[in-house]
Structures are given as C-alpha cells and as structure tokens.
CSV table of N, CA and C in Angstrom, one decimal:
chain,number,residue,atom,x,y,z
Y,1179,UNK,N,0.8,-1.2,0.0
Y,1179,UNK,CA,0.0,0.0,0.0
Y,1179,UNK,C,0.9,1.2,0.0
Y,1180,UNK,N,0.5,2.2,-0.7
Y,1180,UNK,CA,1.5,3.4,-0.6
Y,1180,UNK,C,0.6,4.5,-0.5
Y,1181,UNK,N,1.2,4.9,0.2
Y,1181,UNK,CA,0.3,6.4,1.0
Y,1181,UNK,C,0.8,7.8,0.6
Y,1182,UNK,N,-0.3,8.6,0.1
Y,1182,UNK,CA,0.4,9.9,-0.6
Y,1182,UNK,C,1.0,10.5,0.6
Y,1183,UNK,N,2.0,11.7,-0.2
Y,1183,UNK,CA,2.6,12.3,0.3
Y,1183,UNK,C,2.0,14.1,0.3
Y,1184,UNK,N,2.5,14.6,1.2
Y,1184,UNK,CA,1.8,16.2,0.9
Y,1184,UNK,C,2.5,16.9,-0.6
Y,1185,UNK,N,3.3,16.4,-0.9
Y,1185,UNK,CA,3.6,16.7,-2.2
Y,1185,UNK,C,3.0,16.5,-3.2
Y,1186,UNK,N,2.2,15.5,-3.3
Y,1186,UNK,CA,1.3,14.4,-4.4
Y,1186,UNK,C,0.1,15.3,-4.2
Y,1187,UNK,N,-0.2,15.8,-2.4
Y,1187,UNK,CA,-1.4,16.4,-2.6
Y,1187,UNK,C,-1.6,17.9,-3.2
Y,1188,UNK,N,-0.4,18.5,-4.0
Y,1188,UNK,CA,-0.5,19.8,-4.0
Y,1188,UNK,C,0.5,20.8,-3.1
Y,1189,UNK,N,1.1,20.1,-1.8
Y,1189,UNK,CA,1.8,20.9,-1.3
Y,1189,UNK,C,3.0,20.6,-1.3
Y,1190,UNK,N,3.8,20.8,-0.2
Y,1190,UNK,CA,5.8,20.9,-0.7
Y,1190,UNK,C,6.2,19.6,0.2
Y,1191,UNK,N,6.8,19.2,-0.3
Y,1191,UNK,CA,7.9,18.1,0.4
Y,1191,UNK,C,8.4,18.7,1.7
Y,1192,UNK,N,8.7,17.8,2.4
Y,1192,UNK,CA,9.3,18.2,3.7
Y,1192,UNK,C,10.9,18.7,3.8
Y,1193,UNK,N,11.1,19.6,4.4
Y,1193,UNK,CA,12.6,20.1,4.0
Y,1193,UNK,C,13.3,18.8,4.4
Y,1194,UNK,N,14.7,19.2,3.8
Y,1194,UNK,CA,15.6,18.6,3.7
Y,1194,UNK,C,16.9,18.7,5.3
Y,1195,UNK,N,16.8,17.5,5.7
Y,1195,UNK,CA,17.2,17.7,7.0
Y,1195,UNK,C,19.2,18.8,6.7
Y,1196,UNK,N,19.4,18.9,7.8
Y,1196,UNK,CA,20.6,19.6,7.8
Y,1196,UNK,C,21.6,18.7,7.7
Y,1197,UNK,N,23.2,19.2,7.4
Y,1197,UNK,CA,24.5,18.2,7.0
Y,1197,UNK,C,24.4,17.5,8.6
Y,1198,UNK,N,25.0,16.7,8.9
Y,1198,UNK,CA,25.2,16.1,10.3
Y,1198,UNK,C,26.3,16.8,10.9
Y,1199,UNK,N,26.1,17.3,12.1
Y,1199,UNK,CA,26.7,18.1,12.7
Y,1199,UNK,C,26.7,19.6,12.7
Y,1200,UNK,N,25.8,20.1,12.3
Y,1200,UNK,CA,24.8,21.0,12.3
Y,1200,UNK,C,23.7,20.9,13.6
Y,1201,UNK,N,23.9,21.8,14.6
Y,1201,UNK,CA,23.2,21.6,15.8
Y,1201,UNK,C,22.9,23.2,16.6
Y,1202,UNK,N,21.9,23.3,17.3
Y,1202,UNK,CA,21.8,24.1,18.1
Y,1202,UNK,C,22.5,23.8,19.4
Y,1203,UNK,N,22.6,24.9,20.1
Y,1203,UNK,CA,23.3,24.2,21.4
Y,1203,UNK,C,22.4,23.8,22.5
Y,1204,UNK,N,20.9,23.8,21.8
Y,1204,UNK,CA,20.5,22.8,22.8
Y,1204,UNK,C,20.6,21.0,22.3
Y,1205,UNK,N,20.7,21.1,21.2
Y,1205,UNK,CA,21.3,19.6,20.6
Y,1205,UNK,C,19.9,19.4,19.3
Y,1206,UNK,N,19.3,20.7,18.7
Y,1206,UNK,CA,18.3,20.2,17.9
Y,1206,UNK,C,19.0,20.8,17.1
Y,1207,UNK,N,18.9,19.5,15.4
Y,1207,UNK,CA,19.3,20.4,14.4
Y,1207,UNK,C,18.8,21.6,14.0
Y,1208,UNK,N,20.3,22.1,13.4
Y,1208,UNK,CA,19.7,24.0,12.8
Y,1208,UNK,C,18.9,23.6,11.7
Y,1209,UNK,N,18.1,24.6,11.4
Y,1209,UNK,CA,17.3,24.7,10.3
Y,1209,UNK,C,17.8,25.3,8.8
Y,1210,UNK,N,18.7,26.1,9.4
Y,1210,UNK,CA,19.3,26.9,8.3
Y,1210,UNK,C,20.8,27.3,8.3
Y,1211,UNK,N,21.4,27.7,7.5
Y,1211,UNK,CA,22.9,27.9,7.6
Y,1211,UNK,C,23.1,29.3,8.5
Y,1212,UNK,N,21.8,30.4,8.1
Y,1212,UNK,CA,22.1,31.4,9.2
Y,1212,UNK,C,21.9,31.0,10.9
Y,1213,UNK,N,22.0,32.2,11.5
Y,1213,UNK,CA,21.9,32.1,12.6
Y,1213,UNK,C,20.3,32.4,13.2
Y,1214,UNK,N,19.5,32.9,12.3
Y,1214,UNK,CA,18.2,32.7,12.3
Y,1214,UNK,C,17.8,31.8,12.4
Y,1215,UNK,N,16.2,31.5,13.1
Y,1215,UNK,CA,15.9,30.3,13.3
Y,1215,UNK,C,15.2,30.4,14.3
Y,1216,UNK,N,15.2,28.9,15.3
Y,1216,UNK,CA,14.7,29.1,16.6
Y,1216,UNK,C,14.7,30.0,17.9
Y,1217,UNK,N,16.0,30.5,17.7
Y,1217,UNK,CA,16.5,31.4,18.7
Y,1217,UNK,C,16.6,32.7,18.1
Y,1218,UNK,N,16.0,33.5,17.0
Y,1218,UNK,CA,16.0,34.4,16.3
Y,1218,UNK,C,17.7,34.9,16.1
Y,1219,UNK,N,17.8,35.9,15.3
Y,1219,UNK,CA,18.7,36.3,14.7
Y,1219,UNK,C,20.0,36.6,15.4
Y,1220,UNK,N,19.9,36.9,16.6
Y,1220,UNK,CA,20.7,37.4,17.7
Y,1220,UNK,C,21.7,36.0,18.3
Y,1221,UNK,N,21.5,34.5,17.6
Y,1221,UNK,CA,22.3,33.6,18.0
Y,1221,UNK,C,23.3,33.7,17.0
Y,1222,UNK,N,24.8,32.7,17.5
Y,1222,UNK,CA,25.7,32.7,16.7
Y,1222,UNK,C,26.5,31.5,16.7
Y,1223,UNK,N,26.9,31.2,15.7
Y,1223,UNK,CA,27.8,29.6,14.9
Y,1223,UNK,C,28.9,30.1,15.6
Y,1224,UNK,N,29.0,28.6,16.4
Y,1224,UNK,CA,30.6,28.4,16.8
Y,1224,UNK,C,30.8,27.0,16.2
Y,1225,UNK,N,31.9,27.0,15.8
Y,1225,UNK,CA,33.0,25.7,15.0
Y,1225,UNK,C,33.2,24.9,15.9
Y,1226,UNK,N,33.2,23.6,16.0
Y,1226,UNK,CA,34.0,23.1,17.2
Y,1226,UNK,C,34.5,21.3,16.4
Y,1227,UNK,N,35.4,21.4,17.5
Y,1227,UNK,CA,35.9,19.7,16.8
Y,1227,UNK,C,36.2,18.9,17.7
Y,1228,UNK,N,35.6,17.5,17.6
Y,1228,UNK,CA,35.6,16.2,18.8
Y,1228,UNK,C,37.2,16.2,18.5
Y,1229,UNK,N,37.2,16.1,20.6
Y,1229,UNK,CA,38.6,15.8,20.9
Y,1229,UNK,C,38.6,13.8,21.3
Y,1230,UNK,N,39.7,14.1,22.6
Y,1230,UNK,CA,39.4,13.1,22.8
Y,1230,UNK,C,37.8,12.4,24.0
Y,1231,UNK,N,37.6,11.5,24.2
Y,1231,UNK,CA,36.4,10.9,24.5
Y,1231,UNK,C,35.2,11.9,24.6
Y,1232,UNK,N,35.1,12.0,22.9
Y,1232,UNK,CA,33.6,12.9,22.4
Y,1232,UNK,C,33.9,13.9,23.8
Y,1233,UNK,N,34.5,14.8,23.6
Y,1233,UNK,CA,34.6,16.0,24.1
Y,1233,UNK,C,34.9,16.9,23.4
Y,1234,UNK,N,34.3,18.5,23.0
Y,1234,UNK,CA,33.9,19.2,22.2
Y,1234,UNK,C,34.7,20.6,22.4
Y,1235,UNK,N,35.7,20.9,21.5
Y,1235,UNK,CA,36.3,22.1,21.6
Y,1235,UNK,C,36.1,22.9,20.7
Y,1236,UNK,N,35.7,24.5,21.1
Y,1236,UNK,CA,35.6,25.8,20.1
Y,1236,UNK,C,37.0,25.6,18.9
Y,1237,UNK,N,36.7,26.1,17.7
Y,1237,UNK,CA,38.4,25.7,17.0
Y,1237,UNK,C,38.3,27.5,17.5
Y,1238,UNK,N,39.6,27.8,17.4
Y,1238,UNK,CA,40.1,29.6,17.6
Y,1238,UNK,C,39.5,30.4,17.4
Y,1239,UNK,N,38.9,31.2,17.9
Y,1239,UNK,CA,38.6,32.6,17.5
Y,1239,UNK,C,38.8,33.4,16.6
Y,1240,UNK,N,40.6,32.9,15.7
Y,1240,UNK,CA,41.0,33.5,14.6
Y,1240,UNK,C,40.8,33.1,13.3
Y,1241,UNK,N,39.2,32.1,13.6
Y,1241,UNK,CA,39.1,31.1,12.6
Y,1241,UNK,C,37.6,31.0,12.1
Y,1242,UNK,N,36.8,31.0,13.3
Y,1242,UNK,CA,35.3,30.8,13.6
Y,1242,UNK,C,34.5,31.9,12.4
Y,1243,UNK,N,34.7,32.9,12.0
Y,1243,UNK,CA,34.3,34.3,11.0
Y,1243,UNK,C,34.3,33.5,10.1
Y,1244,UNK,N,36.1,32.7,9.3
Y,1244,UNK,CA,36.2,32.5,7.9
Y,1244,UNK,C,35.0,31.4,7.4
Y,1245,UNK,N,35.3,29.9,8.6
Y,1245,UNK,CA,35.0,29.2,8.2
Y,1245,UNK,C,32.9,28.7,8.3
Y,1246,UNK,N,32.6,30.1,9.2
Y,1246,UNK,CA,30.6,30.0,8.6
Y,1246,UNK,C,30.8,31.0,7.9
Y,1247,UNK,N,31.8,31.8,7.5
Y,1247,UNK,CA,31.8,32.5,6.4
Y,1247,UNK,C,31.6,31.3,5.0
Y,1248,UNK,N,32.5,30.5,5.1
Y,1248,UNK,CA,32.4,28.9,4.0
Y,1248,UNK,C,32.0,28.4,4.0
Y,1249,UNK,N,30.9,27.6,5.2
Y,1249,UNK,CA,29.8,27.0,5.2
Y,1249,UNK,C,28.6,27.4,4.4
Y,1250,UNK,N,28.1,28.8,4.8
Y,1250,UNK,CA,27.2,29.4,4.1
Y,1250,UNK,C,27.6,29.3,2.6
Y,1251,UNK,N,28.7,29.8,2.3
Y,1251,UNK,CA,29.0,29.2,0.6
Y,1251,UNK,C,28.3,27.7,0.3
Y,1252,UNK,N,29.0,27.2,0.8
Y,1252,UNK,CA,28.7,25.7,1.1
Y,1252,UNK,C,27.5,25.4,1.0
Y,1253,UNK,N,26.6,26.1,1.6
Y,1253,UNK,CA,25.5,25.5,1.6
Y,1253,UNK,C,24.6,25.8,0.4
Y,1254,UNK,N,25.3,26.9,-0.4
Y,1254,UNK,CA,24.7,27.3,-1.9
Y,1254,UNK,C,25.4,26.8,-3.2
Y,1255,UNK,N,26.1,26.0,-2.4
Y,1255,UNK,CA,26.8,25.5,-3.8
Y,1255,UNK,C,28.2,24.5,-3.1
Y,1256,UNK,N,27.5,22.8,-3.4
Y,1256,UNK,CA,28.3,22.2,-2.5
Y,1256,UNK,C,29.0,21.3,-3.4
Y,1257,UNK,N,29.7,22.5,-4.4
Y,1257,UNK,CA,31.0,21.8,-5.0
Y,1257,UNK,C,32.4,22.1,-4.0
Y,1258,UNK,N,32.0,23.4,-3.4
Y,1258,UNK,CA,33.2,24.1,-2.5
Y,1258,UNK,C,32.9,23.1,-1.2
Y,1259,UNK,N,33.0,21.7,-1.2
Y,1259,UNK,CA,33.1,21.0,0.1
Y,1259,UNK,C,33.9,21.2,1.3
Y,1260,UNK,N,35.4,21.2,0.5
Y,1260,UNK,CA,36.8,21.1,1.3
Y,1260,UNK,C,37.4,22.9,1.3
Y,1261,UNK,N,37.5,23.4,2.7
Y,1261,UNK,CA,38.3,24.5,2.7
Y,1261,UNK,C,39.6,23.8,3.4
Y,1262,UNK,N,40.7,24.7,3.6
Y,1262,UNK,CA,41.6,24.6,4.0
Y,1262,UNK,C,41.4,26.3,5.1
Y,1263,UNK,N,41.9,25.8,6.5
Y,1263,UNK,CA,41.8,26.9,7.5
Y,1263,UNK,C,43.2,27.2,8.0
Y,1264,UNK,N,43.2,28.0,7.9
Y,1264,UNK,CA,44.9,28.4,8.9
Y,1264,UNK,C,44.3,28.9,10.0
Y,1265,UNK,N,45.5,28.3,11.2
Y,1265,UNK,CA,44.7,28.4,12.7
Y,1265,UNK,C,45.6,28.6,13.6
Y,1266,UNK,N,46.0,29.3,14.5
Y,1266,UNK,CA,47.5,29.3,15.2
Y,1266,UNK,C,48.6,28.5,14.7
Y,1267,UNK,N,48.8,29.5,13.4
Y,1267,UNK,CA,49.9,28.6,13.0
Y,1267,UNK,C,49.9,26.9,12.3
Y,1268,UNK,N,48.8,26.4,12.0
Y,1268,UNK,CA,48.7,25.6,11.8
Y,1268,UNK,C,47.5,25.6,10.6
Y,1269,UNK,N,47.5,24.4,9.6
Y,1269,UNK,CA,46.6,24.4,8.1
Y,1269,UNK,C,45.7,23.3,8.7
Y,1270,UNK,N,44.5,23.6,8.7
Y,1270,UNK,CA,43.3,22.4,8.9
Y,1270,UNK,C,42.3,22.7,7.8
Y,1271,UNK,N,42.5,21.2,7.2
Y,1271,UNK,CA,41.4,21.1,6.3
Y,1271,UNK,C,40.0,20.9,6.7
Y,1272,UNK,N,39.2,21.1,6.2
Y,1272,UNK,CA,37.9,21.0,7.1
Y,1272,UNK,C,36.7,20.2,5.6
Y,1273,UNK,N,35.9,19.2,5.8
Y,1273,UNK,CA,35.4,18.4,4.9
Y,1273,UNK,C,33.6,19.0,5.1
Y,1274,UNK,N,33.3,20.0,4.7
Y,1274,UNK,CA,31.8,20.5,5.3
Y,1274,UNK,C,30.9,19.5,4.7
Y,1275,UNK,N,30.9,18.3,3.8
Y,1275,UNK,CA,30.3,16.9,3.5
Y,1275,UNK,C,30.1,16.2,4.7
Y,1276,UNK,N,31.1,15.7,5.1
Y,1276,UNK,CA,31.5,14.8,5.9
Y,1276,UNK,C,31.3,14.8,7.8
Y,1277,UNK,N,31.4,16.6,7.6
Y,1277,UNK,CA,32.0,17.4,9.0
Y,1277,UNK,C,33.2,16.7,9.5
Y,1278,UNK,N,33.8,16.5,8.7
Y,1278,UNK,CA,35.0,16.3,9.7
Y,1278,UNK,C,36.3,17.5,9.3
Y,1279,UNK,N,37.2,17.3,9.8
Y,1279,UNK,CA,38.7,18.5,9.6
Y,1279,UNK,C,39.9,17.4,10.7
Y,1280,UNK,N,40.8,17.6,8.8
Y,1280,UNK,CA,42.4,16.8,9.6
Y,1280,UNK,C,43.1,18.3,9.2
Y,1281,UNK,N,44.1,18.0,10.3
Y,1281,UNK,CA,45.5,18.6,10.7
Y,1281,UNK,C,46.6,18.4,9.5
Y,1282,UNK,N,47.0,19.6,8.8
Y,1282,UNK,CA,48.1,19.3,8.5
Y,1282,UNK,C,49.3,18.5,8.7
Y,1283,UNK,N,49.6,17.3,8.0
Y,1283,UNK,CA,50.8,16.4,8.6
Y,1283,UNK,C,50.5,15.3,9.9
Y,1284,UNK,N,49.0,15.3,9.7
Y,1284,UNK,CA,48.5,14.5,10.8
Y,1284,UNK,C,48.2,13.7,10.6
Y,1285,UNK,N,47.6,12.2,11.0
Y,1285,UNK,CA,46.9,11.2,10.5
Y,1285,UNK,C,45.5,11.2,10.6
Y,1286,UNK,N,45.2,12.0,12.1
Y,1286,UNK,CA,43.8,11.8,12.7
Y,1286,UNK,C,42.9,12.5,11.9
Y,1287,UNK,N,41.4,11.7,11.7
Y,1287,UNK,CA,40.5,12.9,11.2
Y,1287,UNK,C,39.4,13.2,12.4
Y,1288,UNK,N,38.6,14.1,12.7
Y,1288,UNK,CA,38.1,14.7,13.7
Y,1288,UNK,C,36.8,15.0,13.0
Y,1289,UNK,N,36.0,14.8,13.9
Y,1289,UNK,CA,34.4,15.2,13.7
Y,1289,UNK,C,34.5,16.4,14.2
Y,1290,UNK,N,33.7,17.6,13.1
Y,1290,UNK,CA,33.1,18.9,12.9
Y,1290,UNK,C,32.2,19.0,13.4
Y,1291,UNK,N,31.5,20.0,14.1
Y,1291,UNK,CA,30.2,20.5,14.2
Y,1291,UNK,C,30.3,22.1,14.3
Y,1292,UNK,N,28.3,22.5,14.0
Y,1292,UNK,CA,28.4,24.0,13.9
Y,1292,UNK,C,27.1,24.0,15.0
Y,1293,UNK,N,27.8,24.9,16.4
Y,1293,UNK,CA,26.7,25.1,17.1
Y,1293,UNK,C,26.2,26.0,17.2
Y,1294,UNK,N,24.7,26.6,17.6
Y,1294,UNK,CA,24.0,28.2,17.8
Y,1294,UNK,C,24.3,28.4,19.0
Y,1295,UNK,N,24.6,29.2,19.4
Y,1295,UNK,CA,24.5,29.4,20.7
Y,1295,UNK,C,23.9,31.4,21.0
C-alpha cells in the first residue's frame, strides 16, 4: 500500500534535513545555515571539533568568522566541500560533507560541528 505524500497532494515536500553536525546548542538540528531560526537572529555559529572521549572544543577565534563565512557558501553550492583553515599557525582542512577536519601532517581525522549558541 502506498500512501500519498503532501507533495502528491499539491503541497511541498518536507525540508531537507541539515548536514550532520549542524546543531543548536541545545542539541536540535539547525534549520538553516544562518543564525536565524529558533533562537531568532541574535544567535551565533561556533565551530567546534571532537577531541578526545567525544569531548567538544571551540576551534580559535581566529578562525570561527572564515569558516561560517564557507559554510554558508557551502551551503549554496556544494562543490566548494573542502576548505583549508589556517589556525594558530597551523593548516586544517575541514570536509563541510563529511563534518569532519584533519591537521596538516596528521593522520587523525576529527568530527566537525556547527553550534547556535
């Protein structure tokens, strides 16, 4: 048996969930790449990357601007997947597909997320 959908009836398909790792900081996905949303306009994307035992660190301060600066690209056009970040001195590639980001010269790869807070 197959049961219509609100689309078949005339209306729109159900949005399309967010990349994984895309979260508010109460733990519900964002809805959108802005900071609009649930928490109105006045919230803001912070970067962060699983350390060790799923514990969650901000990446730099000197970094956080570029890279929802490239998300938001990203999210209009997701040929530009892979940025590369420079971060104290250091090059982190970041995979906005995947959410993850490795370290230059590193082996490890690390889970991404983008939180509202």
């Amino acid at each position: 048996m197959v049961l219509p959908t609100s689309a078949g009836r005339g209306g729109t398909p159900p949005p399309m969930p967010p990349p994984p790792g895309v979260v508010d900081d109460d733990g519900y996905a964002s809805d959108s790449a802005t900071t609009e949303g649930r928490g109105g306009p006045d919230r803001k994307a912070v970067w962060e990357f699983n350390w060790e035992n799923d514990k969650w660190h901000a990446f730099d301060n000197d970094c956080q601007t570029f890279i929802e600066s490239r998300f938001s690209r990203f999210q209009g056009d997701h040929s530009q997947k892979h940025i590369n970040v420079k971060t104290k001195g250091f090059t982190i590639s970041v995979d906005f597909e995947r959410m993850t980001q490795k370290k230059q010269g590193k082996p490890d790869i690390k889970k991404v997320r983008r939180r509202l807070v």
